[in-house]
PDB file of C-alpha atoms in Angstrom:
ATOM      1  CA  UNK O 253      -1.603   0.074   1.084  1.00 64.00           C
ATOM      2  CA  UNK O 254       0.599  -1.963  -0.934  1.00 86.00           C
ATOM      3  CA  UNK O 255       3.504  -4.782   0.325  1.00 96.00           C
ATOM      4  CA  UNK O 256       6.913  -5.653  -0.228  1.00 98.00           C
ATOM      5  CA  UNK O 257       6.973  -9.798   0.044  1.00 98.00           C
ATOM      6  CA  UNK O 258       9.868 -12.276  -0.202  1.00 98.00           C
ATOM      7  CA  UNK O 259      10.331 -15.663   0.311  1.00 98.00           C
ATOM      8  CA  UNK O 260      13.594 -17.754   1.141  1.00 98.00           C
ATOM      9  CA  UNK O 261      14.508 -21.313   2.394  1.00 98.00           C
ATOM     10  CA  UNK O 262      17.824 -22.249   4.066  1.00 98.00           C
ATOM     11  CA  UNK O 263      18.718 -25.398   4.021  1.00 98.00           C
ATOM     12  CA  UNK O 264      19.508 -26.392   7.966  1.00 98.00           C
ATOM     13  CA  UNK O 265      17.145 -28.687  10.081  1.00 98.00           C
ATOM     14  CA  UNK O 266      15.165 -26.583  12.215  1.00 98.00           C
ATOM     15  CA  UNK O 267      13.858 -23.137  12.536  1.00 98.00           C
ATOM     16  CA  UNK O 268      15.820 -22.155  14.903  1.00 98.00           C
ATOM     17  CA  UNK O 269      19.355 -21.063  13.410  1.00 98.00           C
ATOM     18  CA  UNK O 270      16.995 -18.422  11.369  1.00 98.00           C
ATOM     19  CA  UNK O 271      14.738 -17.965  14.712  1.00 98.00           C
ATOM     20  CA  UNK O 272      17.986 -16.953  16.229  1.00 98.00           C
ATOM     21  CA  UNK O 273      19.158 -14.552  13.510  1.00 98.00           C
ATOM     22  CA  UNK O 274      15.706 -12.648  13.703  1.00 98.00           C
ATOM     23  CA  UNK O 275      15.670 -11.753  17.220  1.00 98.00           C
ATOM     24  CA  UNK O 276      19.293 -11.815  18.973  1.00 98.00           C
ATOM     25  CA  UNK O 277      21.072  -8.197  18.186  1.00 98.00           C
ATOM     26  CA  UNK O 278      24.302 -10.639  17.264  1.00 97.00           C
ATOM     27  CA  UNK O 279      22.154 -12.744  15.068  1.00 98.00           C
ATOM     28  CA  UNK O 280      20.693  -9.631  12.802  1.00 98.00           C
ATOM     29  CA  UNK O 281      24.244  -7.947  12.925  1.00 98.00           C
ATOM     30  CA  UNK O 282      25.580 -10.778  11.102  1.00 98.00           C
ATOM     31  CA  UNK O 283      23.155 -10.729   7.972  1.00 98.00           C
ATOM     32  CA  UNK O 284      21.687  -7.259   8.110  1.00 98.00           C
ATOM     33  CA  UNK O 285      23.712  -4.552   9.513  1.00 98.00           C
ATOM     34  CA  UNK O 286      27.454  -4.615  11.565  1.00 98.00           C
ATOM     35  CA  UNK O 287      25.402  -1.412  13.432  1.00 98.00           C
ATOM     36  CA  UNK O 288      22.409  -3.006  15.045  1.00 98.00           C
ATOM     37  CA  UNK O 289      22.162  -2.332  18.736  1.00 98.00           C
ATOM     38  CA  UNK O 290      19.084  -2.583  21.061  1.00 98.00           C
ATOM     39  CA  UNK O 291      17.073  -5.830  22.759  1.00 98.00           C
ATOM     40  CA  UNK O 292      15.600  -8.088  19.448  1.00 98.00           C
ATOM     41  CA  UNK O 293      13.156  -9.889  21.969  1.00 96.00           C
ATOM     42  CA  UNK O 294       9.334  -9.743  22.596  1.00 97.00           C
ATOM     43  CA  UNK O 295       9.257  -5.931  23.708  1.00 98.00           C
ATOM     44  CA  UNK O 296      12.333  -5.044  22.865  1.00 98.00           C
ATOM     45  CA  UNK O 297      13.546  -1.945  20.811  1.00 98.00           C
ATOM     46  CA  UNK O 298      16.515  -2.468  17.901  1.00 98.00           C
ATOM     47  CA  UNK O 299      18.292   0.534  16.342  1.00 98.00           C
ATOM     48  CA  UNK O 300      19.572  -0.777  13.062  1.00 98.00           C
ATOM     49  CA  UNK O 301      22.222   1.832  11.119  1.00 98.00           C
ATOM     50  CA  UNK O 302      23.334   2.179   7.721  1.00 95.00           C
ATOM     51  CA  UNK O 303      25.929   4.607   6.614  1.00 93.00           C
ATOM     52  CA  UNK O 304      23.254   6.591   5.300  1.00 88.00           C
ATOM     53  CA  UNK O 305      20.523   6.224   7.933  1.00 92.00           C
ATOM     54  CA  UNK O 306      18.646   3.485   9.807  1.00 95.00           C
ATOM     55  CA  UNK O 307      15.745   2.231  11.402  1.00 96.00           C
ATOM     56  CA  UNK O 308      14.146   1.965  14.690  1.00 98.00           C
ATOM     57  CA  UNK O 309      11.926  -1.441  15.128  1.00 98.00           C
ATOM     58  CA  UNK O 310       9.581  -2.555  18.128  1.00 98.00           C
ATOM     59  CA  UNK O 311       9.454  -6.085  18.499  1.00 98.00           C
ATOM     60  CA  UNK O 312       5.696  -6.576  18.634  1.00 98.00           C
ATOM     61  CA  UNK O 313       5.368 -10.767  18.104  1.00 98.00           C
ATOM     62  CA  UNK O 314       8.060 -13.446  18.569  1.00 98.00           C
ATOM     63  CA  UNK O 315       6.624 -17.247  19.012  1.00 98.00           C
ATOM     64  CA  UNK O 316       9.529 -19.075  19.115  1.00 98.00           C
ATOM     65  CA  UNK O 317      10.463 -21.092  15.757  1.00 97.00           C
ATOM     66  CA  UNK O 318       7.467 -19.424  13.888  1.00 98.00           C
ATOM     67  CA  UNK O 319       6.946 -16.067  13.933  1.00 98.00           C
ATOM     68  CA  UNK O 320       8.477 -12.380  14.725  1.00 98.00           C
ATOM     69  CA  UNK O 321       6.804  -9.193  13.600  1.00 98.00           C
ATOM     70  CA  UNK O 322       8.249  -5.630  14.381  1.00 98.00           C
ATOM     71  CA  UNK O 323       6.241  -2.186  14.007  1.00 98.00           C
ATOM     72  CA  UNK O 324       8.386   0.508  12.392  1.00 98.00           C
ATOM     73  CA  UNK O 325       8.773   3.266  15.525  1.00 98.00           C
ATOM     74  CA  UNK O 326      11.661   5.647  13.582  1.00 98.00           C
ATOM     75  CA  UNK O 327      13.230   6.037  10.250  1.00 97.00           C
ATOM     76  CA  UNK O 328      12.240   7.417   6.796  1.00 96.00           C
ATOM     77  CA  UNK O 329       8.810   9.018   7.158  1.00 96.00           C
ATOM     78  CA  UNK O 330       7.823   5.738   4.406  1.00 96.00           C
ATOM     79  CA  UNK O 331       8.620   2.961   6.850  1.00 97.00           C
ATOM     80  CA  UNK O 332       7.169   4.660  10.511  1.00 97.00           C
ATOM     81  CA  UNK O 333       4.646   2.849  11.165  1.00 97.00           C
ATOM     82  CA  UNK O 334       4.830  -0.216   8.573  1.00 98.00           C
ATOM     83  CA  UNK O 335       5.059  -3.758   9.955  1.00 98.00           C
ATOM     84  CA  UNK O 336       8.018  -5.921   9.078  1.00 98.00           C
ATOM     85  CA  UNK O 337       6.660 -10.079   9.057  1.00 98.00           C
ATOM     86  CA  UNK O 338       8.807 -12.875   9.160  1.00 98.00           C
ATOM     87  CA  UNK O 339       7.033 -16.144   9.420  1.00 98.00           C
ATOM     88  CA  UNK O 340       9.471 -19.223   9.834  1.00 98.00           C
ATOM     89  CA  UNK O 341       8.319 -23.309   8.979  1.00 98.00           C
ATOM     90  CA  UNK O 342      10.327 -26.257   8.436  1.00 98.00           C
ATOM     91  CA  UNK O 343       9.537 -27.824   5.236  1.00 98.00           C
ATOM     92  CA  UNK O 344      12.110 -31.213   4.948  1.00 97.00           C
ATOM     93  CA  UNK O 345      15.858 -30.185   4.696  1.00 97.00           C
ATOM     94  CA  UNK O 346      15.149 -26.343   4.470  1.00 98.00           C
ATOM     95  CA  UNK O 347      13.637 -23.830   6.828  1.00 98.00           C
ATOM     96  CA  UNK O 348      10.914 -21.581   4.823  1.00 98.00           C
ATOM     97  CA  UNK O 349      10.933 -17.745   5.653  1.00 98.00           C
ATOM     98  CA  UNK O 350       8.205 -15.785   4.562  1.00 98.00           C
ATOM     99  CA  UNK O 351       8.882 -12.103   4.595  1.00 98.00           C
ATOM    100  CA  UNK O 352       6.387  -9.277   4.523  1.00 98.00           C
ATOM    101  CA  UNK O 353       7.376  -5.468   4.434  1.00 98.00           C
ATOM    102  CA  UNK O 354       3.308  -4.311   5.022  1.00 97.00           C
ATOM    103  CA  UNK O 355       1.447  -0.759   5.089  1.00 96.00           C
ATOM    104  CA  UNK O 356       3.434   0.968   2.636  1.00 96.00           C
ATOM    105  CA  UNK O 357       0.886   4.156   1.857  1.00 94.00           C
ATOM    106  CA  UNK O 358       2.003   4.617  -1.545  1.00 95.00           C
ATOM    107  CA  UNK O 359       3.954   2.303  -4.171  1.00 95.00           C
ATOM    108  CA  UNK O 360       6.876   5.509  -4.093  1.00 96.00           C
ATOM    109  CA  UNK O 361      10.167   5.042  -5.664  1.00 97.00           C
ATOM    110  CA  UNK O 362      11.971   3.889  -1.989  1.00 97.00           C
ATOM    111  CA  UNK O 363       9.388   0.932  -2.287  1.00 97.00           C
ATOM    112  CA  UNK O 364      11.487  -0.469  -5.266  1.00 98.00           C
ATOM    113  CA  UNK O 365      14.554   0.090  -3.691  1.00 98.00           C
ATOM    114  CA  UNK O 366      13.387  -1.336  -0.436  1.00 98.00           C
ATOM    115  CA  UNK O 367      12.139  -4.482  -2.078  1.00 98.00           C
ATOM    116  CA  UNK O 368      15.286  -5.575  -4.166  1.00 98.00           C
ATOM    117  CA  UNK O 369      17.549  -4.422  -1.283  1.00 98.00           C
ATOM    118  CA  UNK O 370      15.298  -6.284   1.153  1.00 98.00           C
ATOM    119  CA  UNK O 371      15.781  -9.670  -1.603  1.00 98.00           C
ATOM    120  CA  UNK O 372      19.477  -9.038  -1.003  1.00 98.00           C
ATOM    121  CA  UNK O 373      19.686  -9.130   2.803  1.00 98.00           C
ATOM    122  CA  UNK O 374      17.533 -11.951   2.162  1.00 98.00           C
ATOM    123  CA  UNK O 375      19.793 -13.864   0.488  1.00 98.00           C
ATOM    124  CA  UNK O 376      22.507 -12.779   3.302  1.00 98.00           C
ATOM    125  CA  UNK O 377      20.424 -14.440   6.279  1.00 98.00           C
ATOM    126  CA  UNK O 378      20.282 -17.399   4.045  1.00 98.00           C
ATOM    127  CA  UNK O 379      23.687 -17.647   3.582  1.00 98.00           C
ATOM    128  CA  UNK O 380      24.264 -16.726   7.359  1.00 98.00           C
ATOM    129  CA  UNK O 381      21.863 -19.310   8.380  1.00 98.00           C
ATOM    130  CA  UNK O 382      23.909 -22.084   5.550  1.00 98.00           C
ATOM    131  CA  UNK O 383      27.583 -21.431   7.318  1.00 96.00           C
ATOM    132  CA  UNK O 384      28.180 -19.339   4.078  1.00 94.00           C
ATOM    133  CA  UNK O 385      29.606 -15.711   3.563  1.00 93.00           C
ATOM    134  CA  UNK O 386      26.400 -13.404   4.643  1.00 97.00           C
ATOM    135  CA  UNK O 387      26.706  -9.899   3.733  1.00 97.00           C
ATOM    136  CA  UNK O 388      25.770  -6.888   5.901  1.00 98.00           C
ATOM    137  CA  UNK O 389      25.700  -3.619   5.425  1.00 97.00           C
ATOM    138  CA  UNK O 390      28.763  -1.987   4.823  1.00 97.00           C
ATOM    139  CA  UNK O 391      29.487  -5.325   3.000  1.00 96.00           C
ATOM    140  CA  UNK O 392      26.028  -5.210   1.278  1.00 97.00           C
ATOM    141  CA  UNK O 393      25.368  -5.889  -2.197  1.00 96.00           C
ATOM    142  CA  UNK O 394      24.763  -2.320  -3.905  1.00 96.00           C
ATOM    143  CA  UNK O 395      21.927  -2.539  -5.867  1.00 97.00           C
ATOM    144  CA  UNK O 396      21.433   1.184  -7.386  1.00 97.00           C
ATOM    145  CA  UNK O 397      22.838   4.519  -6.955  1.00 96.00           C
ATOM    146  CA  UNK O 398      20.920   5.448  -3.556  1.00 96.00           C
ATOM    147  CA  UNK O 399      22.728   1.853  -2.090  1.00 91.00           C
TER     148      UNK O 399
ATOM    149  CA  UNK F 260      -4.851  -7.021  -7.344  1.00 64.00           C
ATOM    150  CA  UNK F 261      -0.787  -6.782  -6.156  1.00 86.00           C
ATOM    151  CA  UNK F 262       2.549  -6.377  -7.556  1.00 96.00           C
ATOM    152  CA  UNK F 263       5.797  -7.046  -7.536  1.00 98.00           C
ATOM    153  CA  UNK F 264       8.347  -3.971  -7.472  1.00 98.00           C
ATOM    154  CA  UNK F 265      11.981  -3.673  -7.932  1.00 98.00           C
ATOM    155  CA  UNK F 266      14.867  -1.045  -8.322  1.00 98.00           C
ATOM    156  CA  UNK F 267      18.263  -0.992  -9.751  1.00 98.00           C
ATOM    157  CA  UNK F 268      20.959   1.415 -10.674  1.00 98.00           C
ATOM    158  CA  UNK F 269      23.477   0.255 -13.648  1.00 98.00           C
ATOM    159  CA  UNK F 270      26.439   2.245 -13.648  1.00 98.00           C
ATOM    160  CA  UNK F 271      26.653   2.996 -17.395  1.00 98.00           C
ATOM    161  CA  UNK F 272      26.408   6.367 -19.103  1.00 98.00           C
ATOM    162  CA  UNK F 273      23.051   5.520 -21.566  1.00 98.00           C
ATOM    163  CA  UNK F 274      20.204   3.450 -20.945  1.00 98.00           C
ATOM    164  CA  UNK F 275      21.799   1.651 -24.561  1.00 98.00           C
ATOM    165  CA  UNK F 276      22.931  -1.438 -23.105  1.00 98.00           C
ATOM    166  CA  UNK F 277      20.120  -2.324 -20.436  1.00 98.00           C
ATOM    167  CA  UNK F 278      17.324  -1.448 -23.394  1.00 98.00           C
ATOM    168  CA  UNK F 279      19.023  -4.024 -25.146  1.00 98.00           C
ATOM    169  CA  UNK F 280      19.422  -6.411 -22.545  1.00 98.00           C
ATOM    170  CA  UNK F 281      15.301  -6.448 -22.556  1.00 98.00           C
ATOM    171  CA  UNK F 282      14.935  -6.051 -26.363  1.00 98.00           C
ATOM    172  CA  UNK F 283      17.278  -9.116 -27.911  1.00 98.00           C
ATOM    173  CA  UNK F 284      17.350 -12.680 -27.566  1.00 98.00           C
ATOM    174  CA  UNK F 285      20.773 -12.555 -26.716  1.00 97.00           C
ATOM    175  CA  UNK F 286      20.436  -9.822 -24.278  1.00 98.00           C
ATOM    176  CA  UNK F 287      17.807 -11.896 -22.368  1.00 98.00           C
ATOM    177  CA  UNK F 288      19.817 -14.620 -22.352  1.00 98.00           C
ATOM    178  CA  UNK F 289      22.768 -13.313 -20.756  1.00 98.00           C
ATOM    179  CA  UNK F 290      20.956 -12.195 -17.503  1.00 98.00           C
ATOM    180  CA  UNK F 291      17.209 -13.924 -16.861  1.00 98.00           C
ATOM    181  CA  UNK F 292      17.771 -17.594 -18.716  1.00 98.00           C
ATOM    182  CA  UNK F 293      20.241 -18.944 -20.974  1.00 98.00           C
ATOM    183  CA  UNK F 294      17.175 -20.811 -22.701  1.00 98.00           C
ATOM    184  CA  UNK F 295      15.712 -17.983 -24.048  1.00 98.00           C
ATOM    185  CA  UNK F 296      14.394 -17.620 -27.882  1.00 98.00           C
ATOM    186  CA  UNK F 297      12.060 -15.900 -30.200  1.00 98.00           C
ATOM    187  CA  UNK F 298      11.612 -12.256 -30.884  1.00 98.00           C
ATOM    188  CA  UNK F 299      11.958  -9.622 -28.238  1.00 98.00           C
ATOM    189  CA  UNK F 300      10.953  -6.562 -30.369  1.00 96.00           C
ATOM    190  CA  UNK F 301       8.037  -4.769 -30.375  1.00 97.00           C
ATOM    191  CA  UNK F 302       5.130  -7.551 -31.018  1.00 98.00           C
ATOM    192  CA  UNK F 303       7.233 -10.161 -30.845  1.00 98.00           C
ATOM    193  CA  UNK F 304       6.964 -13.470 -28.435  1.00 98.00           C
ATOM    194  CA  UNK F 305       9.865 -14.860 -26.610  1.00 98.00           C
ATOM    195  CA  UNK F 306      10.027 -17.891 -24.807  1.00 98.00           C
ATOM    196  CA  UNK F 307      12.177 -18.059 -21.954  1.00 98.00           C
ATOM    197  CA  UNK F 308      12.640 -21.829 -20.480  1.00 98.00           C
ATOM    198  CA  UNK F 309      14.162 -22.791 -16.857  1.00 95.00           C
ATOM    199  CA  UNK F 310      14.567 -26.265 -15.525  1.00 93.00           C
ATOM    200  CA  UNK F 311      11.182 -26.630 -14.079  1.00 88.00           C
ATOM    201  CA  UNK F 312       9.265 -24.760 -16.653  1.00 92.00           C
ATOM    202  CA  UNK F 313       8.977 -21.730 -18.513  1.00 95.00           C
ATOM    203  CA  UNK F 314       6.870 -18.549 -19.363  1.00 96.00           C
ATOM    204  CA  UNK F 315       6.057 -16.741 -22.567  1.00 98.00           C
ATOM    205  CA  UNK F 316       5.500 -13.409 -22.997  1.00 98.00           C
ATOM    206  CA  UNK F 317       4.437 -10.902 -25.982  1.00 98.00           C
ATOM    207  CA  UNK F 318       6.161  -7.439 -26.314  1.00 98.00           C
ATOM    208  CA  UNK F 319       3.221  -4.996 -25.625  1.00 98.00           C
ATOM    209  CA  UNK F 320       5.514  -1.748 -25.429  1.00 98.00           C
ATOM    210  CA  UNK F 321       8.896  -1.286 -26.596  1.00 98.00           C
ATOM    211  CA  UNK F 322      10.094   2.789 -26.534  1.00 98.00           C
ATOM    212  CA  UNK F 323      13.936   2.655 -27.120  1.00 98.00           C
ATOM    213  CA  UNK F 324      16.232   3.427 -24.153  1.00 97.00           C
ATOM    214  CA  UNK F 325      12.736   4.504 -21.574  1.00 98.00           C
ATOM    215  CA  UNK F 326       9.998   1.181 -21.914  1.00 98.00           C
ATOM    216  CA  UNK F 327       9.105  -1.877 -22.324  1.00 98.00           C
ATOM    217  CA  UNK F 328       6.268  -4.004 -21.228  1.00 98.00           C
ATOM    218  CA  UNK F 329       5.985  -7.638 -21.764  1.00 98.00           C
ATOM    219  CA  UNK F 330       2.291  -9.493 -21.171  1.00 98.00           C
ATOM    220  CA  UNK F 331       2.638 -12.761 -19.802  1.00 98.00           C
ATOM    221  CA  UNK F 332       0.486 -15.523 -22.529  1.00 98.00           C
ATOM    222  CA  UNK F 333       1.938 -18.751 -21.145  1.00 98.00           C
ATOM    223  CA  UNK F 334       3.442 -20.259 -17.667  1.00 97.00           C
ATOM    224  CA  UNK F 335       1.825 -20.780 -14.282  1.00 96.00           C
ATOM    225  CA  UNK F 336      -1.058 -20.318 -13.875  1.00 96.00           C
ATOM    226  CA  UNK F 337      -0.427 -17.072 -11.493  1.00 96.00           C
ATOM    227  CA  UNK F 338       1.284 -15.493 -13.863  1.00 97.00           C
ATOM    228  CA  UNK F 339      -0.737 -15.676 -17.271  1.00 98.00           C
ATOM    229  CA  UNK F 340      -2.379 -12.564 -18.219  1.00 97.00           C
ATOM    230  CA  UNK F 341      -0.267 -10.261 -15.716  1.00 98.00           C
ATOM    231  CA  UNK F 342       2.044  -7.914 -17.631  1.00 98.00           C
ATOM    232  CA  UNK F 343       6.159  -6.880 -16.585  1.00 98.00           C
ATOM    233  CA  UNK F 344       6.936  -3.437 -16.934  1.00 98.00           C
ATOM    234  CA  UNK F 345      10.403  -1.682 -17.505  1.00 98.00           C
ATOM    235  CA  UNK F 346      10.829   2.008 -17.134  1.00 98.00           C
ATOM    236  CA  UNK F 347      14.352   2.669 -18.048  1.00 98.00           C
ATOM    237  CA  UNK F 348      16.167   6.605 -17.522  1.00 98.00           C
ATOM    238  CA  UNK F 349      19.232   8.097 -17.011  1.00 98.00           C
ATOM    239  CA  UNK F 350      20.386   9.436 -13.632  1.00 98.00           C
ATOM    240  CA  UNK F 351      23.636  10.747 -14.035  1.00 97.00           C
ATOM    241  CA  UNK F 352      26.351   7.910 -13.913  1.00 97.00           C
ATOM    242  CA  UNK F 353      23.543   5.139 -13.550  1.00 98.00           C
ATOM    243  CA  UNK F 354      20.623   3.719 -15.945  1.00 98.00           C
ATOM    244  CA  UNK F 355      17.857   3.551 -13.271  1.00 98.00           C
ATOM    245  CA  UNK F 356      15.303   0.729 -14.184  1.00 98.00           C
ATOM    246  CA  UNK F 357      11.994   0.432 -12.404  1.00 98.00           C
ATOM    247  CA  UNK F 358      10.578  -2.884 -12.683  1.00 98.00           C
ATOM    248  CA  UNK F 359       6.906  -3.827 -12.262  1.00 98.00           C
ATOM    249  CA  UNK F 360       5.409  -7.449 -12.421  1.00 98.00           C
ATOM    250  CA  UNK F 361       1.969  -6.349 -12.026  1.00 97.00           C
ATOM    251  CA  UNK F 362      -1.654  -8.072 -11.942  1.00 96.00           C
ATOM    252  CA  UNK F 363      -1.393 -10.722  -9.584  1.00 96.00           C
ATOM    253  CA  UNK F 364      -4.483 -12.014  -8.410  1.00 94.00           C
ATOM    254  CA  UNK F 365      -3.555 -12.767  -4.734  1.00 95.00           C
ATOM    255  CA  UNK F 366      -0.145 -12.791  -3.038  1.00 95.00           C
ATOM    256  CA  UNK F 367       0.425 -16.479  -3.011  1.00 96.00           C
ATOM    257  CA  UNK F 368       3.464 -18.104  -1.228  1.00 97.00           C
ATOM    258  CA  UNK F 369       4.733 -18.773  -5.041  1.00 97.00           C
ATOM    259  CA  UNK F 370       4.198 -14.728  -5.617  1.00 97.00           C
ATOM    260  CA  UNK F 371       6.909 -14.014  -2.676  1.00 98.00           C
ATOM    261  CA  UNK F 372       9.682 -16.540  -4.004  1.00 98.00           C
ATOM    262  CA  UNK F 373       9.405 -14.293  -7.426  1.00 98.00           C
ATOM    263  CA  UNK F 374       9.561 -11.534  -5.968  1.00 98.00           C
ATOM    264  CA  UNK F 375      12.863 -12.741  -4.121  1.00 98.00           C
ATOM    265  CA  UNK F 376      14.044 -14.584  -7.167  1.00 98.00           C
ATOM    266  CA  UNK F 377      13.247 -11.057 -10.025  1.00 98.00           C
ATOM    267  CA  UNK F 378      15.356  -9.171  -7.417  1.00 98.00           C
ATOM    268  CA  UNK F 379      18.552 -11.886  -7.709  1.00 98.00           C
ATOM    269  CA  UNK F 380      17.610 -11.579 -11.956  1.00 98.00           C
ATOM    270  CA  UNK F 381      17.679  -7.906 -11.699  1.00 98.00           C
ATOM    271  CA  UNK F 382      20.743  -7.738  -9.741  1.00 98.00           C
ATOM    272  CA  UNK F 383      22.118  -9.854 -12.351  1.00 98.00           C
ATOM    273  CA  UNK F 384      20.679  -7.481 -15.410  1.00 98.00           C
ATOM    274  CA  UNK F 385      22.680  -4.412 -13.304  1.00 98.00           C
ATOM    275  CA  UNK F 386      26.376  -7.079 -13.391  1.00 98.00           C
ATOM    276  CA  UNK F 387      25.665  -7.954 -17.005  1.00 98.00           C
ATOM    277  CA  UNK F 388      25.008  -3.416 -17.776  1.00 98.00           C
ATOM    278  CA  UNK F 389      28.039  -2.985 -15.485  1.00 98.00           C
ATOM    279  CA  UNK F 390      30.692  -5.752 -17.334  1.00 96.00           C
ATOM    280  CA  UNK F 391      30.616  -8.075 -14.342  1.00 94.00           C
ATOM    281  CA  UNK F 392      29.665 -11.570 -13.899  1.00 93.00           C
ATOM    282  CA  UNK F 393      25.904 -11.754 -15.049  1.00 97.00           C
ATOM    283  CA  UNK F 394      23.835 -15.431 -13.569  1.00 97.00           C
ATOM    284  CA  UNK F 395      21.140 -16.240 -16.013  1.00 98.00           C
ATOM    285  CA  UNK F 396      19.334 -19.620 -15.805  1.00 97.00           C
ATOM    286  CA  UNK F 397      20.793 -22.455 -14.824  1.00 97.00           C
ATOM    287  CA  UNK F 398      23.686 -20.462 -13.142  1.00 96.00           C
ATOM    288  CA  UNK F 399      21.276 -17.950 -11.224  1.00 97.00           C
ATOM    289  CA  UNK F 400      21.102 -17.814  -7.434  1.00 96.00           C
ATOM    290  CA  UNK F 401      19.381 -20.204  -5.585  1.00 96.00           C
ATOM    291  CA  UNK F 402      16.840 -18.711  -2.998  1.00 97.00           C
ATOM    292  CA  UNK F 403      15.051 -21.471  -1.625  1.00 97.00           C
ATOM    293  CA  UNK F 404      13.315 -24.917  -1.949  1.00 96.00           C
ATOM    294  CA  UNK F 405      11.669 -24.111  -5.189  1.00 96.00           C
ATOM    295  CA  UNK F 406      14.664 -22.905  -6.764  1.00 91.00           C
TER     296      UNK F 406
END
């Protein structure tokens, strides 16, 4: 089992700007993709689509300000059933994400991709979070010839 | 033991120019940090300087246009003794390149900002490939706190 980790801060004075952007369906469309649909609370189901494909999370933990984890119900056969971990502090002027892609069963090709593209939307919630010019999908950065 | 794993696609028709954008001082220094100096061919050391600090690495494997590995002899802490691996190939229109950082001994907090901050580097690598606007060091993209 092998993980895909990231780590950004955004510099705002509380969680809760990224709290907000991890489990509202308006907050995710606005740094991830235009196309997510679904209920982004505890127990809730989001559909997130790409032009090429998407994802189907269950939102299994969400303490407000600190934590939200989703299992991986639907998607490419790599990601069903991996765990998506975003774990939110405050630390001064910037709010600390740290981001955990876990239970991928082998270190495959997608992996890579996943893990730059998922540094990439990254950087969009940061800049979402800032007041700056996020960047979801179609706008994404393009990273390689599969996206 | 865990590692770090990226993916990008340069639109180029050889792997030419991103084998030399790992294999020359002033390849380096156009894409990961403008403070970079020594000798990036095979057995050489090259030093590569930041702001904050800086890391030196030896070139372990250097296979024109398909490998090179670099094995980390100075820097933090975390990162001395782990080795970065390129695997370079064609794929029609795009160089693919595979990157590694490899060996870490636990997956620190300081192990998911690199991750996050070799996925901004490598997006710049694919601009500087493609003829775009390439951020090395100290023009590279801010990701958090840290830098």
């Amino acid at each position: 089992m092998v993980d895909i980790l990231h780590r950004i801060g955004a510099e705002t004075p509380t969680p809760e700007t990224s709290y907000d952007a991890l489990t509202t369906v308006d907050g995710l469309a606005r740094w991830w993709t235009e196309k997510t649909t679904g209920d982004a609370g505890l127990g809730g189901t989001v559909e997130f689509r790409f032009p090429d494909g998407g994802f189907v999370v269950e939102v299994v933990e969400a303490v407000p300000q600190q934590r939200v984890v989703w299992r991986v119900v639907d998607g490419p056969e790599e990601w069903v059933g991996t765990t998506i971990e975003w774990d939110l502090r405050q630390d001064g002027d910037f709010t600390i994400v740290l981001f955990a892609h876990r239970g991928w069963r082998e270190p495959v090709e997608f992996m890579h991709h996943c893990s730059t593209k998922w540094a990439t939307f990254l950087v969009s919630l940061k800049a979402l979070v800032e007041g700056g010019d996020a960047a979801p999908s179609p706008r994404d950065v393009k990273i390689d010839n599969w996206n």
